[in-house]
CSV table of C-alpha atoms and ligand atoms in Angstrom, one decimal:
chain,number,residue,atom,x,y,z
A,1,MET,CA,-0.7,30.6,-20.9
A,2,LEU,CA,-2.1,27.8,-18.7
A,3,THR,CA,-3.1,24.7,-20.6
A,4,VAL,CA,-5.4,23.5,-17.9
A,5,LYS,CA,-6.3,19.8,-17.6
A,6,THR,CA,-8.9,18.0,-15.5
A,7,PRO,CA,-7.8,15.6,-12.8
A,8,ASP,CA,-8.9,12.7,-15.0
A,9,GLU,CA,-6.9,14.0,-18.0
A,10,VAL,CA,-3.9,14.3,-15.7
A,11,LEU,CA,-4.2,10.6,-14.7
A,12,GLU,CA,-4.4,9.7,-18.4
A,13,ILE,CA,-1.3,11.7,-19.2
A,14,ILE,CA,0.6,10.0,-16.4
A,15,LYS,CA,-0.2,6.6,-18.1
A,16,THR,CA,0.6,7.7,-21.6
A,17,ALA,CA,3.5,10.1,-21.2
A,18,PHE,CA,5.6,8.0,-18.9
A,19,LEU,CA,6.8,4.4,-19.0
A,20,PRO,CA,8.2,2.2,-16.2
A,21,VAL,CA,11.9,3.0,-15.7
A,22,PRO,CA,14.0,0.5,-17.7
A,23,ASP,CA,16.5,-0.6,-15.0
A,24,ARG,CA,14.0,-1.1,-12.3
A,25,THR,CA,14.5,-4.5,-10.8
A,26,GLU,CA,16.8,-5.6,-8.0
A,27,THR,CA,16.9,-8.6,-5.7
A,28,VAL,CA,16.5,-8.3,-1.9
A,29,PRO,CA,16.5,-10.9,0.9
A,30,TYR,CA,12.9,-11.8,1.7
A,31,THR,CA,13.3,-10.4,5.2
A,32,GLU,CA,13.7,-6.9,3.7
A,33,ALA,CA,10.9,-7.3,1.1
A,34,ALA,CA,8.0,-5.8,3.1
A,35,GLY,CA,7.0,-2.4,1.7
A,36,ARG,CA,8.8,-3.1,-1.6
A,37,VAL,CA,7.0,-3.5,-5.0
A,38,LEU,CA,7.2,-7.0,-6.3
A,39,ALA,CA,8.8,-7.0,-9.8
A,40,GLU,CA,7.9,-10.5,-11.0
A,41,ASP,CA,5.1,-13.0,-10.2
A,42,ILE,CA,5.9,-15.4,-7.4
A,43,ARG,CA,4.9,-19.0,-7.9
A,44,ALA,CA,5.3,-21.7,-5.3
A,45,THR,CA,8.2,-24.1,-5.8
A,46,GLU,CA,7.2,-26.6,-3.1
A,47,TYR,CA,4.2,-28.2,-1.5
A,48,VAL,CA,2.9,-26.4,1.5
A,49,PRO,CA,2.3,-28.2,3.7
A,50,ALA,CA,4.8,-30.8,2.5
A,51,PHE,CA,2.9,-33.6,4.2
A,52,ASN,CA,-0.7,-34.4,5.4
A,53,ARG,CA,-1.0,-32.6,8.8
A,54,SER,CA,-3.5,-32.7,11.6
A,55,THR,CA,-5.2,-29.5,12.4
A,56,VAL,CA,-6.1,-30.6,16.0
A,57,ASP,CA,-4.8,-32.5,19.0
A,58,GLY,CA,-6.5,-35.9,18.8
A,59,PHE,CA,-6.4,-39.3,17.2
A,60,ALA,CA,-5.7,-40.2,13.6
A,61,VAL,CA,-8.2,-42.8,12.5
A,62,LYS,CA,-9.8,-44.6,9.5
A,63,ALA,CA,-13.1,-42.6,9.2
A,64,LYS,CA,-15.1,-45.7,8.5
A,65,ASP,CA,-14.0,-47.2,11.8
A,66,THR,CA,-15.9,-44.3,13.5
A,67,PHE,CA,-19.1,-44.5,11.5
A,68,GLY,CA,-22.2,-44.9,13.7
A,69,CYS,CA,-20.3,-44.4,17.0
A,70,SER,CA,-21.7,-42.1,19.7
A,71,ASP,CA,-21.3,-41.3,23.4
A,72,SER,CA,-23.3,-44.4,24.4
A,73,ILE,CA,-21.7,-46.7,21.8
A,74,PRO,CA,-18.1,-45.5,21.3
A,75,ALA,CA,-15.9,-47.0,18.6
A,76,ILE,CA,-13.1,-48.8,20.5
A,77,LEU,CA,-9.8,-48.6,18.7
A,78,MET,CA,-6.4,-49.9,19.5
A,79,ASN,CA,-3.7,-47.3,20.2
A,80,THR,CA,-0.6,-47.4,18.1
A,81,LYS,CA,2.6,-45.5,19.1
A,82,GLU,CA,2.2,-41.8,19.5
A,83,ILE,CA,3.0,-39.5,16.6
A,84,LEU,CA,5.6,-36.8,17.5
A,85,MET,CA,6.0,-33.3,16.3
A,86,GLY,CA,8.7,-32.7,13.8
A,87,GLN,CA,9.1,-36.4,13.0
A,88,ALA,CA,7.8,-38.7,10.3
A,89,ALA,CA,4.7,-40.6,11.4
A,90,GLY,CA,6.7,-43.8,11.0
A,91,LEU,CA,3.7,-46.1,11.0
A,92,VAL,CA,0.9,-47.4,8.7
A,93,LEU,CA,-2.5,-47.3,10.4
A,94,THR,CA,-4.6,-50.5,9.9
A,95,GLU,CA,-8.2,-51.2,10.5
A,96,GLY,CA,-9.3,-50.8,14.2
A,97,GLN,CA,-6.3,-48.7,15.2
A,98,CYS,CA,-5.9,-45.1,16.2
A,99,ALA,CA,-2.8,-43.0,16.6
A,100,PRO,CA,-2.4,-40.2,19.2
A,101,ILE,CA,-1.4,-37.1,17.1
A,102,PRO,CA,-0.6,-33.4,18.0
A,103,THR,CA,-1.8,-30.4,16.0
A,104,GLY,CA,0.7,-30.1,13.1
A,105,GLY,CA,1.7,-33.8,13.4
A,106,GLU,CA,2.1,-36.0,10.3
A,107,VAL,CA,-1.1,-38.0,9.6
A,108,PRO,CA,0.1,-41.6,9.2
A,109,GLU,CA,-0.4,-43.5,6.0
A,110,GLY,CA,-3.7,-45.5,6.2
A,111,ALA,CA,-5.4,-42.8,8.3
A,112,ASP,CA,-7.9,-40.5,6.5
A,113,ALA,CA,-9.3,-38.4,9.4
A,114,VAL,CA,-8.5,-37.1,12.9
A,115,GLN,CA,-10.9,-36.9,15.8
A,116,MET,CA,-10.4,-34.2,18.4
A,117,VAL,CA,-9.3,-35.4,21.8
A,118,GLU,CA,-12.4,-33.8,23.3
A,119,PHE,CA,-14.5,-36.5,21.5
A,120,THR,CA,-12.5,-39.4,22.8
A,121,GLU,CA,-12.1,-41.4,25.9
A,122,ASP,CA,-8.9,-43.0,27.2
A,123,TYR,CA,-9.6,-46.4,28.6
A,124,LYS,CA,-6.0,-46.7,30.0
A,125,ASP,CA,-5.8,-50.2,28.7
A,126,GLY,CA,-4.2,-49.4,25.3
A,127,THR,CA,-7.5,-48.6,23.7
A,128,THR,CA,-9.4,-45.4,23.0
A,129,GLY,CA,-13.1,-44.8,22.7
A,130,ILE,CA,-14.2,-42.5,19.8
A,131,LEU,CA,-17.4,-40.8,20.8
A,132,LYS,CA,-18.3,-39.0,17.6
A,133,PRO,CA,-17.9,-40.1,14.0
A,134,VAL,CA,-15.6,-38.2,11.5
A,135,ALA,CA,-15.9,-38.0,7.8
A,136,PRO,CA,-12.9,-38.7,5.6
A,137,GLY,CA,-10.6,-35.7,5.4
A,138,HIS,CA,-11.9,-34.3,8.7
A,139,ASN,CA,-9.3,-32.2,10.6
A,140,ILE,CA,-6.6,-32.8,8.0
A,141,ILE,CA,-4.8,-30.3,5.9
A,142,LEU,CA,-3.6,-32.2,2.9
A,143,LYS,CA,-0.1,-32.0,1.3
A,144,GLY,CA,-0.2,-29.0,-1.1
A,145,ASP,CA,-3.6,-27.7,0.2
A,146,ASP,CA,-2.0,-24.2,0.7
A,147,VAL,CA,0.2,-24.2,-2.4
A,148,TYR,CA,1.8,-26.7,-4.8
A,149,PRO,CA,4.7,-26.2,-7.2
A,150,GLY,CA,3.7,-23.7,-9.9
A,151,LYS,CA,0.7,-22.2,-8.1
A,152,PRO,CA,0.7,-18.4,-8.5
A,153,VAL,CA,0.9,-16.9,-5.0
A,154,LEU,CA,1.9,-13.2,-5.4
A,155,THR,CA,1.4,-11.0,-8.4
A,156,ALA,CA,4.0,-8.5,-9.8
A,157,GLY,CA,3.2,-4.9,-9.0
A,158,ARG,CA,2.0,-5.7,-5.5
A,159,LYS,CA,3.5,-3.8,-2.5
A,160,LEU,CA,4.6,-6.6,-0.3
A,161,THR,CA,3.1,-6.9,3.2
A,162,ALA,CA,4.0,-8.7,6.4
A,163,GLN,CA,1.7,-11.6,5.5
A,164,ASP,CA,3.4,-11.9,2.1
A,165,VAL,CA,6.8,-12.2,3.8
A,166,GLY,CA,5.3,-14.9,5.9
A,167,ALA,CA,4.2,-16.8,2.8
A,168,LEU,CA,7.7,-16.4,1.3
A,169,ALA,CA,9.2,-17.9,4.4
A,170,ALA,CA,6.7,-20.8,4.3
A,171,MET,CA,7.7,-21.5,0.7
A,172,GLY,CA,11.5,-21.1,1.3
A,173,ILE,CA,11.8,-18.3,-1.2
A,174,MET,CA,14.7,-16.3,0.2
A,175,LYS,CA,15.4,-13.9,-2.6
A,176,VAL,CA,12.7,-11.6,-4.0
A,177,PRO,CA,12.8,-9.5,-7.2
A,178,VAL,CA,11.5,-6.0,-6.4
A,179,ALA,CA,11.4,-2.6,-8.1
A,180,ARG,CA,14.3,-0.5,-7.0
A,181,ARG,CA,13.4,2.5,-4.9
A,182,LEU,CA,13.0,5.6,-7.1
A,183,LYS,CA,15.1,8.6,-6.3
A,184,VAL,CA,12.9,11.7,-6.1
A,185,ALA,CA,14.6,15.1,-6.1
A,186,ILE,CA,12.9,17.8,-3.9
A,187,LEU,CA,13.8,21.5,-4.5
A,188,SER,CA,12.1,24.2,-2.6
A,189,THR,CA,12.1,27.7,-4.0
A,190,GLY,CA,11.0,31.0,-2.4
A,191,ASP,CA,12.8,34.1,-1.2
A,192,GLU,CA,10.7,34.0,1.9
A,193,LEU,CA,11.6,30.5,3.0
A,194,VAL,CA,13.9,29.6,5.9
A,195,PRO,CA,14.7,26.1,7.2
A,196,PRO,CA,12.2,24.9,9.8
A,197,GLU,CA,14.8,24.9,12.6
A,198,GLN,CA,15.3,28.6,12.1
A,199,THR,CA,13.0,31.3,13.6
A,200,PRO,CA,11.6,33.3,10.6
A,201,GLY,CA,12.4,37.0,10.4
A,202,PRO,CA,9.9,39.6,9.3
A,203,GLY,CA,8.1,38.5,6.1
A,204,GLN,CA,9.7,35.0,6.2
A,205,ILE,CA,8.1,31.6,6.8
A,206,ARG,CA,9.4,28.2,7.5
A,207,ASP,CA,9.9,25.8,4.5
A,208,VAL,CA,7.2,23.2,5.0
A,209,ASN,CA,7.2,21.5,1.7
A,210,SER,CA,10.7,20.0,1.8
A,211,SER,CA,9.9,18.0,4.9
A,212,LEU,CA,6.3,17.3,4.0
A,213,LEU,CA,7.2,16.0,0.5
A,214,SER,CA,10.2,14.0,1.9
A,215,ALA,CA,7.9,12.3,4.4
A,216,LEU,CA,5.3,11.5,1.7
A,217,ILE,CA,7.8,10.3,-0.8
A,218,THR,CA,9.3,8.0,1.9
A,219,GLN,CA,5.9,6.7,2.8
A,220,MET,CA,5.4,5.9,-0.9
A,221,GLY,CA,8.5,3.7,-0.9
A,222,ALA,CA,10.8,6.0,-2.8
A,223,VAL,CA,13.9,7.9,-1.7
A,224,PRO,CA,13.7,11.7,-1.3
A,225,VAL,CA,16.8,13.6,-2.2
A,226,PHE,CA,16.8,17.1,-0.9
A,227,TYR,CA,18.5,19.8,-3.0
A,228,GLY,CA,17.9,22.7,-0.5
A,229,ILE,CA,15.9,25.9,-0.3
A,230,ILE,CA,16.8,27.9,-3.3
A,231,PRO,CA,16.0,31.6,-3.7
A,232,ASP,CA,13.8,32.8,-6.6
A,233,GLN,CA,16.8,33.3,-8.9
A,234,GLU,CA,16.1,31.7,-12.2
A,235,GLU,CA,19.7,30.9,-13.2
A,236,LEU,CA,20.6,29.4,-9.8
A,237,LEU,CA,17.4,27.4,-9.7
A,238,SER,CA,17.9,26.2,-13.2
A,239,ARG,CA,21.4,24.9,-12.3
A,240,HIS,CA,19.9,23.0,-9.4
A,241,VAL,CA,17.1,21.5,-11.5
A,242,GLU,CA,19.7,20.4,-14.1
A,243,LYS,CA,21.7,18.6,-11.5
A,244,ALA,CA,18.6,16.9,-10.1
A,245,VAL,CA,17.6,15.8,-13.6
A,246,GLN,CA,20.9,14.0,-14.0
A,247,GLU,CA,20.8,12.4,-10.6
A,248,CYS,CA,17.2,11.5,-9.9
A,249,ASP,CA,14.3,9.6,-11.5
A,250,VAL,CA,11.7,12.3,-10.7
A,251,ILE,CA,12.1,16.0,-10.0
A,252,LEU,CA,9.7,17.9,-7.8
A,253,LEU,CA,10.2,21.6,-7.7
A,254,SER,CA,8.0,23.3,-5.1
A,255,GLY,CA,7.1,27.0,-5.5
A,256,GLY,CA,7.1,29.4,-8.4
A,257,SER,CA,4.7,27.4,-10.4
A,258,SER,CA,2.2,30.2,-11.0
A,259,VAL,CA,2.4,32.8,-13.7
A,260,GLY,CA,3.9,35.7,-11.7
A,261,VAL,CA,7.1,37.4,-12.9
A,262,LYS,CA,9.2,35.7,-10.2
A,263,ASP,CA,7.6,32.3,-11.0
A,264,ALA,CA,10.3,30.7,-13.0
A,265,ALA,CA,9.3,27.0,-12.8
A,266,CYS,CA,7.6,26.9,-16.1
A,267,ARG,CA,10.5,28.5,-18.0
A,268,ILE,CA,13.0,26.2,-16.2
A,269,ILE,CA,11.1,23.0,-16.9
A,270,GLU,CA,10.7,24.0,-20.5
A,271,SER,CA,14.4,24.7,-20.8
A,272,GLN,CA,15.1,21.1,-19.6
A,273,GLY,CA,12.8,19.5,-22.1
A,274,GLU,CA,9.1,20.0,-22.6
A,275,ILE,CA,6.0,21.1,-20.7
A,276,LEU,CA,3.1,18.6,-20.9
A,277,PHE,CA,0.6,20.9,-19.3
A,278,HIS,CA,0.4,23.9,-16.9
A,279,GLY,CA,-2.6,23.9,-14.6
A,280,ILE,CA,-5.1,21.4,-13.2
A,281,ALA,CA,-8.8,22.3,-12.8
A,282,MET,CA,-8.9,21.5,-9.1
A,283,LYS,CA,-8.8,23.3,-5.8
A,284,PRO,CA,-6.3,23.3,-4.2
A,285,GLY,CA,-3.5,22.7,-6.6
A,286,LYS,CA,-4.3,24.6,-9.8
A,287,PRO,CA,-0.8,26.0,-10.5
A,288,THR,CA,0.8,22.6,-11.2
A,289,ILE,CA,3.2,21.9,-14.0
A,290,PHE,CA,4.0,18.5,-15.5
A,291,GLY,CA,7.0,18.4,-17.8
A,292,LYS,CA,9.7,16.0,-19.0
A,293,ALA,CA,13.4,16.1,-19.3
A,294,GLY,CA,14.1,13.2,-21.6
A,295,SER,CA,12.0,10.5,-20.1
A,296,ARG,CA,12.2,12.0,-16.5
A,297,PRO,CA,9.2,13.7,-15.1
A,298,VAL,CA,9.9,17.2,-13.9
A,299,ILE,CA,7.0,18.5,-11.8
A,300,GLY,CA,6.3,22.1,-10.7
A,301,LEU,CA,4.3,21.9,-7.5
A,302,PRO,CA,2.4,24.9,-6.0
A,303,GLY,CA,4.1,26.4,-3.0
A,304,HIS,CA,0.9,26.2,-0.8
A,305,PRO,CA,1.7,23.2,1.4
A,306,VAL,CA,-1.9,21.9,1.3
A,307,ALA,CA,-1.9,22.1,-2.5
A,308,ALA,CA,1.5,20.5,-2.7
A,309,PHE,CA,0.3,17.7,-0.4
A,310,PHE,CA,-2.9,17.0,-2.5
A,311,ILE,CA,-1.0,17.0,-5.8
A,312,THR,CA,1.6,14.7,-4.4
A,313,HIS,CA,-0.9,12.3,-2.8
A,314,ILE,CA,-3.2,12.2,-5.8
A,315,PHE,CA,-0.9,12.4,-8.8
A,316,ILE,CA,2.8,12.0,-7.8
A,317,ARG,CA,1.8,8.7,-6.1
A,318,LYS,CA,0.3,7.5,-9.3
A,319,LEU,CA,3.3,8.7,-11.3
A,320,LEU,CA,5.7,6.8,-9.0
A,321,ALA,CA,3.6,3.7,-9.3
A,322,ARG,CA,3.7,4.0,-13.1
A,323,LEU,CA,7.5,4.4,-13.1
A,324,SER,CA,8.1,1.5,-10.7
A,325,GLY,CA,5.5,-0.9,-12.1
A,326,GLN,CA,3.4,-0.8,-9.0
A,327,THR,CA,-0.3,-1.7,-9.0
A,328,LEU,CA,-1.8,0.9,-6.8
A,329,ARG,CA,-4.7,0.2,-4.5
A,330,GLU,CA,-6.8,2.9,-3.1
A,331,PHE,CA,-8.8,2.5,0.1
A,332,LYS,CA,-12.0,4.3,0.3
A,333,VAL,CA,-14.7,4.5,3.0
A,334,THR,CA,-18.1,5.9,2.9
A,335,ALA,CA,-18.9,8.5,5.6
A,336,LEU,CA,-21.7,11.0,6.3
A,337,LEU,CA,-20.8,14.7,6.1
A,338,SER,CA,-21.3,16.4,9.5
A,339,GLU,CA,-21.9,19.8,7.9
A,340,SER,CA,-22.4,21.3,4.5
A,341,VAL,CA,-19.5,22.1,2.2
A,342,GLU,CA,-19.8,24.7,-0.5
A,343,ALA,CA,-18.0,24.7,-3.8
A,344,ASN,CA,-18.5,26.9,-6.8
A,345,HIS,CA,-15.2,27.3,-8.6
A,346,GLY,CA,-15.9,25.2,-11.7
A,347,ARG,CA,-13.0,23.1,-10.5
A,348,ALA,CA,-13.0,19.8,-8.7
A,349,GLN,CA,-12.6,20.6,-5.0
A,350,TYR,CA,-10.6,18.3,-2.7
A,351,ASN,CA,-11.5,18.6,1.0
A,352,GLY,CA,-9.7,17.0,3.9
A,353,VAL,CA,-11.7,15.3,6.6
A,354,PHE,CA,-11.4,13.9,10.1
A,355,LEU,CA,-13.3,10.6,10.5
A,356,GLU,CA,-15.2,9.7,13.6
A,357,GLU,CA,-16.8,6.3,14.2
A,358,LYS,CA,-20.0,6.7,16.2
A,359,ASP,CA,-23.2,4.7,16.6
A,360,GLY,CA,-22.1,2.2,14.0
A,361,HIS,CA,-21.4,4.6,11.2
A,362,LEU,CA,-18.6,6.9,10.0
A,363,THR,CA,-18.9,10.7,10.2
A,364,ALA,CA,-16.7,12.9,8.1
A,365,HIS,CA,-15.9,16.3,9.6
A,366,PRO,CA,-14.7,18.5,6.8
A,367,ILE,CA,-11.6,20.6,7.5
A,368,ARG,CA,-12.3,24.3,7.7
A,369,GLY,CA,-9.7,27.0,7.2
A,370,LYS,CA,-7.6,28.6,4.5
A,371,SER,CA,-6.0,26.2,2.1
A,372,GLY,CA,-2.5,27.6,2.7
A,373,LEU,CA,-2.3,26.5,6.3
A,374,ILE,CA,-1.0,22.9,6.6
A,375,THR,CA,-1.8,22.9,10.3
A,376,THR,CA,-5.4,22.5,9.4
A,377,LEU,CA,-4.6,19.2,7.7
A,378,ALA,CA,-2.6,17.8,10.6
A,379,GLY,CA,-4.4,14.8,12.2
A,380,SER,CA,-6.8,14.4,9.3
A,381,ASP,CA,-7.6,11.0,7.8
A,382,GLY,CA,-8.4,11.4,4.2
A,383,TYR,CA,-10.2,13.5,1.6
A,384,PHE,CA,-13.3,13.6,-0.6
A,385,CYS,CA,-13.9,15.4,-3.8
A,386,ILE,CA,-16.7,17.7,-4.9
A,387,PRO,CA,-16.9,17.4,-8.8
A,388,ARG,CA,-16.4,20.6,-10.8
A,389,ASP,CA,-20.0,20.9,-11.9
A,390,CYS,CA,-21.4,20.6,-8.3
A,391,GLU,CA,-22.2,23.5,-6.0
A,392,GLY,CA,-21.4,21.6,-2.9
A,393,PHE,CA,-22.8,18.9,-0.6
A,394,PRO,CA,-25.4,19.4,2.2
A,395,ALA,CA,-24.8,18.0,5.7
A,396,GLY,CA,-25.6,14.3,5.8
A,397,THR,CA,-24.4,13.5,2.3
A,398,ALA,CA,-22.6,10.2,2.0
A,399,VAL,CA,-19.2,10.9,0.6
A,400,SER,CA,-16.5,8.6,-0.5
A,401,VAL,CA,-13.4,9.3,1.5
A,402,THR,CA,-10.0,8.3,0.2
A,403,LEU,CA,-7.8,7.4,3.1
A,404,TYR,CA,-4.3,8.9,3.3
A,405,GLU,CA,-3.0,5.6,4.4
A,406,LEU,CA,-0.5,4.5,1.7
B,1,AMP,P1,4.3,30.0,-4.8
B,1,AMP,O1,3.8,28.7,-5.3
B,1,AMP,O2,5.8,30.1,-4.8
B,1,AMP,O3,3.6,31.2,-5.5
B,1,AMP,O4,3.9,30.1,-3.3
B,1,AMP,C1,2.5,30.1,-2.9
B,1,AMP,C2,2.4,30.3,-1.4
B,1,AMP,O5,3.0,29.2,-0.7
B,1,AMP,C3,3.1,31.5,-0.9
B,1,AMP,O6,2.4,32.1,0.1
B,1,AMP,C4,4.4,31.0,-0.4
B,1,AMP,O7,5.0,31.8,0.7
B,1,AMP,C5,4.0,29.6,0.2
B,1,AMP,N1,5.1,28.6,0.0
B,1,AMP,C6,5.9,28.4,-1.0
B,1,AMP,N2,6.7,27.5,-0.8
B,1,AMP,C7,6.5,27.1,0.5
B,1,AMP,C8,7.1,26.1,1.3
B,1,AMP,N3,8.1,25.3,0.9
B,1,AMP,N4,6.7,25.9,2.6
B,1,AMP,C9,5.7,26.7,3.0
B,1,AMP,N5,5.0,27.6,2.3
B,1,AMP,C10,5.5,27.8,1.0
B,2,MG,MG1,7.1,31.6,-4.5
């Protein structure tokens, strides 16, 4: 019997039935942290910048010395020695003085503003004319303006990006606590499957899901572990699943998840622990099984590659995030449907789309074709969902497209 859940119920079960893995933190050099999930909040330990810096090439001044000046009545200030990059200012500015300073140079004590070189005039006699007044603080980034010791900079759960790595470098944080990469077992079952590099014989097809799922799992930041193409032999399959349960954090079993005689996934998962549910009220992807062996998720995915893809993108991604402590962020765009899409299954329907940007707005071209053919998904950008109680959307409907970008 299928105990069918709605997609929302499945998301709730992912939250309640699974906990973050206990031994999930490891430390990596900051240079290897991009793409990893931050395991603890990062706070600054230093001032950035560590000294008051000029943001322009120009002259450090006392702002009040420039008040009232103009092109016709410049403020004439005495030059001090030049401030050099990478060195302490080494002087204290007094009234009536200005110090030539480069972008990024240390603003000397006594100065409270910098005027851009474009608004100055060099009189070549040791004095400089300031042609435009500056307010205190102008063109200066103050010590600690970016961050100061104790300031929260990055929040645990975030997947670190290139700009985060840049911030870590700026703060001198060389070691980063991250969630270890989860190991995800992939088993593909079906008497008709041959490895992709083999030419299929009569009645045979290439195994798509092993490579499709491996690529998705890798994109999600976990490590796929392939256990091979296994024939529809319950005992053999069972032994492979048992091994995978011992070696991996998550087990994905592709194929055999329906209720046919040869469909053993349900019995096998049950023999490893428990079934949480069998069936999701969605299209594609209905014959999906969520189970548990101890605390480890064991998932029976539909063999249809498109269905396996949607289930993995929508639910397995959330499951991996739950286990590794990642805060997931989903990026959606609004686009106008180029043609009508029907739905009348009483199940939420997920449709892939190609996005096209034209005349200042996004158009979503829905994918046509049978759900079993992965080639129809190739090159697509994302998907939208037609709720279960809706008969479809007419052309021109504004749909919310979730991007496949992970
Ligand atoms: P199943 O879930 O085993 O009932 O399979 C459903 C459909 O998906 C059948 O047409 C299978 O031939 C096909 N299928 C199953 N596994 C794969 C796979 N790994 N790659 C490509 N097609 C598959
Ligand atoms: Mg099968």
